């Protein structure tokens, strides 16, 4: 079966531009997470959806970051007025919570964002 | 404040020998621990996990040990193979129902020398 896919894989944006990053989770997975991974660091949590509900957005670094999952499947992470410090790999993960789950999250390949 | 720490940024091990990767955590609320493996240009992939009610979990060549009193866990790979060369991340969550955000360490780059 298909895994988590993300697009684009690479994005170069000029400072001040808006970008939109897409995530297609594994079909049927209820939970969807976004993480940001800076160079040489581990992934850091940004936000979490259960179906279409955004239950936790405590990791979003500023109000320039916005995420949505309107129909409970595909999700988009939008960054407005990009800054150089936004340069990172943005990872999406999905999981199937509940009894029988081992907590495993399945990650996509990420989108590498470079802000120039 | 780094709640999950991997103090060795890199490790080189001879093929066939044992690789030991270490991880420390500070948050007592963490209840479930996972190891992820990451190749370049790919997302992390799940390797093995352990619940706080256990002190050891084994899956083939991979064994994870948890010392809850020391807030320390380790991943043992034996025998090490060239395909094990990757970055390994330790991660923790306060539950284990798949709806908890992962807190990651900074990773250890493992290189297996043929």
GROMACS .gro file of C-alpha atoms in nm:
model
  230
    1UNK     CA    1   0.000   0.000   0.000
    2UNK     CA    2   0.100   0.362  -0.047
    3UNK     CA    3   0.280   0.537   0.233
    4UNK     CA    4   0.265   0.901   0.335
    5UNK     CA    5   0.343   1.131   0.044
    6UNK     CA    6   0.442   1.495   0.050
    7UNK     CA    7   0.471   1.758  -0.218
    8UNK     CA    8   0.666   1.939  -0.331
    9UNK     CA    9   0.980   1.754  -0.224
   10UNK     CA   10   1.185   2.071  -0.257
   11UNK     CA   11   1.076   2.432  -0.244
   12UNK     CA   12   1.284   2.747  -0.279
   13UNK     CA   13   1.108   3.066  -0.175
   14UNK     CA   14   1.222   3.422  -0.163
   15UNK     CA   15   1.189   3.589   0.173
   16UNK     CA   16   0.841   3.728   0.211
   17UNK     CA   17   0.671   3.478  -0.019
   18UNK     CA   18   0.391   3.248   0.094
   19UNK     CA   19   0.430   2.872   0.057
   20UNK     CA   20   0.193   2.576   0.084
   21UNK     CA   21   0.313   2.225   0.163
   22UNK     CA   22   0.090   1.926   0.104
   23UNK     CA   23   0.063   1.595   0.288
   24UNK     CA   24  -0.128   1.286   0.178
   25UNK     CA   25  -0.149   1.049   0.476
   26UNK     CA   26  -0.198   0.674   0.465
   27UNK     CA   27  -0.560   0.599   0.378
   28UNK     CA   28  -0.769   0.548   0.689
   29UNK     CA   29  -0.521   0.702   0.928
   30UNK     CA   30  -0.705   0.925   1.171
   31UNK     CA   31  -0.412   1.114   1.319
   32UNK     CA   32  -0.187   1.348   1.125
   33UNK     CA   33   0.116   1.533   1.255
   34UNK     CA   34   0.345   1.802   1.116
   35UNK     CA   35   0.707   1.831   1.233
   36UNK     CA   36   0.985   2.074   1.146
   37UNK     CA   37   1.341   1.947   1.124
   38UNK     CA   38   1.619   2.204   1.119
   39UNK     CA   39   1.964   2.105   0.997
   40UNK     CA   40   2.142   1.881   1.246
   41UNK     CA   41   1.842   1.859   1.476
   42UNK     CA   42   1.568   1.612   1.545
   43UNK     CA   43   1.215   1.671   1.419
   44UNK     CA   44   1.013   1.912   1.634
   45UNK     CA   45   0.637   1.896   1.668
   46UNK     CA   46   0.432   2.165   1.500
   47UNK     CA   47   0.067   2.058   1.502
   48UNK     CA   48  -0.168   1.758   1.526
   49UNK     CA   49  -0.502   1.670   1.367
   50UNK     CA   50  -0.748   1.401   1.457
   51UNK     CA   51  -0.961   1.369   1.145
   52UNK     CA   52  -1.041   1.729   1.049
   53UNK     CA   53  -1.004   1.868   1.400
   54UNK     CA   54  -0.681   2.045   1.487
   55UNK     CA   55  -0.634   1.932   1.846
   56UNK     CA   56  -0.290   2.072   1.916
   57UNK     CA   57  -0.111   2.359   1.747
   58UNK     CA   58   0.120   2.443   2.033
   59UNK     CA   59   0.433   2.385   1.825
   60UNK     CA   60   0.358   2.636   1.551
   61UNK     CA   61   0.637   2.894   1.588
   62UNK     CA   62   0.434   3.201   1.489
   63UNK     CA   63   0.102   3.314   1.349
   64UNK     CA   64   0.262   3.300   1.003
   65UNK     CA   65   0.218   2.924   1.021
   66UNK     CA   66  -0.124   2.777   0.950
   67UNK     CA   67  -0.234   2.417   0.893
   68UNK     CA   68  -0.560   2.265   0.781
   69UNK     CA   69  -0.713   1.928   0.708
   70UNK     CA   70  -1.064   2.018   0.593
   71UNK     CA   71  -1.191   1.672   0.497
   72UNK     CA   72  -0.991   1.468   0.741
   73UNK     CA   73  -0.746   1.330   0.487
   74UNK     CA   74  -0.508   1.559   0.293
   75UNK     CA   75  -0.344   1.833   0.496
   76UNK     CA   76  -0.176   2.158   0.397
   77UNK     CA   77   0.080   2.352   0.597
   78UNK     CA   78   0.094   2.714   0.491
   79UNK     CA   79   0.368   2.957   0.581
   80UNK     CA   80   0.305   3.322   0.513
   81UNK     CA   81   0.574   3.583   0.457
   82UNK     CA   82   0.854   3.328   0.479
   83UNK     CA   83   1.168   3.416   0.672
   84UNK     CA   84   1.515   3.263   0.648
   85UNK     CA   85   1.469   3.089   0.983
   86UNK     CA   86   1.181   2.894   0.827
   87UNK     CA   87   1.433   2.701   0.617
   88UNK     CA   88   1.401   2.338   0.727
   89UNK     CA   89   1.260   2.002   0.629
   90UNK     CA   90   0.889   1.979   0.701
   91UNK     CA   91   0.778   1.625   0.783
   92UNK     CA   92   0.427   1.491   0.787
   93UNK     CA   93   0.333   1.173   0.974
   94UNK     CA   94   0.013   0.977   1.013
   95UNK     CA   95  -0.100   0.708   1.252
   96UNK     CA   96  -0.396   0.495   1.342
   97UNK     CA   97  -0.459   0.552   1.711
   98UNK     CA   98  -0.644   0.330   1.951
   99UNK     CA   99  -0.628  -0.025   2.078
  100UNK     CA  100  -0.366  -0.229   1.901
  101UNK     CA  101  -0.163   0.068   1.794
  102UNK     CA  102   0.194   0.078   1.917
  103UNK     CA  103   0.212   0.452   1.883
  104UNK     CA  104   0.400   0.421   1.557
  105UNK     CA  105   0.381   0.720   1.330
  106UNK     CA  106   0.452   0.675   0.962
  107UNK     CA  107   0.650   0.957   0.809
  108UNK     CA  108   0.654   1.101   0.461
  109UNK     CA  109   0.982   1.192   0.288
  110UNK     CA  110   0.947   1.558   0.384
  111UNK     CA  111   0.956   1.888   0.199
  112UNK     CA  112   1.286   2.072   0.210
  113UNK     CA  113   1.212   2.444   0.223
  114UNK     CA  114   1.489   2.690   0.150
  115UNK     CA  115   1.417   3.059   0.199
  116UNK     CA  116   1.661   3.290   0.021
  117UNK     CA  117   1.506   2.264   2.711
  118UNK     CA  118   1.597   1.933   2.545
  119UNK     CA  119   1.374   1.667   2.701
  120UNK     CA  120   1.527   1.384   2.498
  121UNK     CA  121   1.904   1.384   2.456
  122UNK     CA  122   2.136   1.187   2.236
  123UNK     CA  123   2.480   1.298   2.343
  124UNK     CA  124   2.677   1.118   2.073
  125UNK     CA  125   2.631   1.290   1.736
  126UNK     CA  126   2.815   1.012   1.557
  127UNK     CA  127   2.935   0.656   1.603
  128UNK     CA  128   3.148   0.428   1.385
  129UNK     CA  129   3.137   0.051   1.428
  130UNK     CA  130   3.305  -0.234   1.245
  131UNK     CA  131   3.073  -0.460   1.046
  132UNK     CA  132   2.971  -0.762   1.250
  133UNK     CA  133   3.030  -0.593   1.585
  134UNK     CA  134   2.770  -0.454   1.823
  135UNK     CA  135   2.641  -0.097   1.784
  136UNK     CA  136   2.513   0.071   2.100
  137UNK     CA  137   2.323   0.396   2.072
  138UNK     CA  138   2.227   0.584   2.386
  139UNK     CA  139   1.945   0.817   2.480
  140UNK     CA  140   1.857   1.005   2.798
  141UNK     CA  141   1.534   1.180   2.888
  142UNK     CA  142   1.430   1.425   3.156
  143UNK     CA  143   1.048   1.420   3.148
  144UNK     CA  144   0.905   1.167   3.394
  145UNK     CA  145   0.573   1.177   3.208
  146UNK     CA  146   0.719   0.991   2.913
  147UNK     CA  147   0.563   0.648   2.903
  148UNK     CA  148   0.662   0.502   2.569
  149UNK     CA  149   0.985   0.521   2.376
  150UNK     CA  150   1.060   0.462   2.010
  151UNK     CA  151   1.365   0.443   1.787
  152UNK     CA  152   1.348   0.572   1.433
  153UNK     CA  153   1.603   0.526   1.157
  154UNK     CA  154   1.653   0.786   0.886
  155UNK     CA  155   1.830   0.763   0.553
  156UNK     CA  156   1.919   1.080   0.359
  157UNK     CA  157   1.627   1.239   0.172
  158UNK     CA  158   1.379   1.001   0.334
  159UNK     CA  159   1.147   1.036   0.630
  160UNK     CA  160   1.221   0.857   0.957
  161UNK     CA  161   1.107   0.494   0.968
  162UNK     CA  162   1.001   0.315   1.282
  163UNK     CA  163   1.248   0.059   1.414
  164UNK     CA  164   1.152  -0.061   1.759
  165UNK     CA  165   0.970   0.062   2.068
  166UNK     CA  166   0.940  -0.009   2.439
  167UNK     CA  167   0.679   0.065   2.700
  168UNK     CA  168   0.783   0.196   3.040
  169UNK     CA  169   0.646  -0.119   3.203
  170UNK     CA  170   0.921  -0.322   3.037
  171UNK     CA  171   1.297  -0.305   3.059
  172UNK     CA  172   1.381  -0.485   2.736
  173UNK     CA  173   1.230  -0.542   2.395
  174UNK     CA  174   1.393  -0.747   2.123
  175UNK     CA  175   1.321  -0.769   1.751
  176UNK     CA  176   1.571  -0.966   1.547
  177UNK     CA  177   1.906  -0.790   1.551
  178UNK     CA  178   1.763  -0.494   1.744
  179UNK     CA  179   1.718  -0.475   2.120
  180UNK     CA  180   1.610  -0.174   2.321
  181UNK     CA  181   1.685  -0.151   2.692
  182UNK     CA  182   1.511   0.089   2.928
  183UNK     CA  183   1.642   0.195   3.269
  184UNK     CA  184   1.354   0.397   3.406
  185UNK     CA  185   1.526   0.498   3.729
  186UNK     CA  186   1.818   0.642   3.534
  187UNK     CA  187   1.589   0.781   3.261
  188UNK     CA  188   1.811   0.611   3.007
  189UNK     CA  189   1.754   0.386   2.712
  190UNK     CA  190   1.982   0.224   2.462
  191UNK     CA  191   1.951   0.053   2.127
  192UNK     CA  192   2.173  -0.246   2.056
  193UNK     CA  193   2.227  -0.369   1.701
  194UNK     CA  194   2.406  -0.698   1.665
  195UNK     CA  195   2.558  -0.794   1.434
  196UNK     CA  196   2.593  -0.455   1.266
  197UNK     CA  197   2.556  -0.451   0.889
  198UNK     CA  198   2.648  -0.187   0.627
  199UNK     CA  199   2.278  -0.119   0.564
  200UNK     CA  200   2.246  -0.005   0.924
  201UNK     CA  201   2.441   0.310   0.839
  202UNK     CA  202   2.187   0.588   0.899
  203UNK     CA  203   2.086   0.851   1.151
  204UNK     CA  204   1.903   0.706   1.451
  205UNK     CA  205   1.655   0.912   1.650
  206UNK     CA  206   1.527   0.832   1.994
  207UNK     CA  207   1.172   0.958   2.057
  208UNK     CA  208   0.930   0.959   2.348
  209UNK     CA  209   0.559   1.010   2.409
  210UNK     CA  210   0.351   1.029   2.729
  211UNK     CA  211   0.107   0.763   2.597
  212UNK     CA  212   0.103   0.496   2.332
  213UNK     CA  213  -0.221   0.524   2.147
  214UNK     CA  214  -0.092   0.684   1.831
  215UNK     CA  215  -0.235   1.025   1.905
  216UNK     CA  216   0.054   1.169   2.094
  217UNK     CA  217   0.319   1.399   1.958
  218UNK     CA  218   0.670   1.259   1.948
  219UNK     CA  219   0.953   1.437   2.125
  220UNK     CA  220   1.277   1.354   1.943
  221UNK     CA  221   1.642   1.361   2.035
  222UNK     CA  222   1.895   1.523   1.803
  223UNK     CA  223   2.002   1.194   1.648
  224UNK     CA  224   2.316   0.981   1.623
  225UNK     CA  225   2.476   0.915   1.286
  226UNK     CA  226   2.585   0.551   1.277
  227UNK     CA  227   2.846   0.445   1.024
  228UNK     CA  228   2.918   0.076   0.977
  229UNK     CA  229   3.268   0.016   0.847
  230UNK     CA  230   3.292  -0.285   0.612
   0.00000   0.00000   0.00000
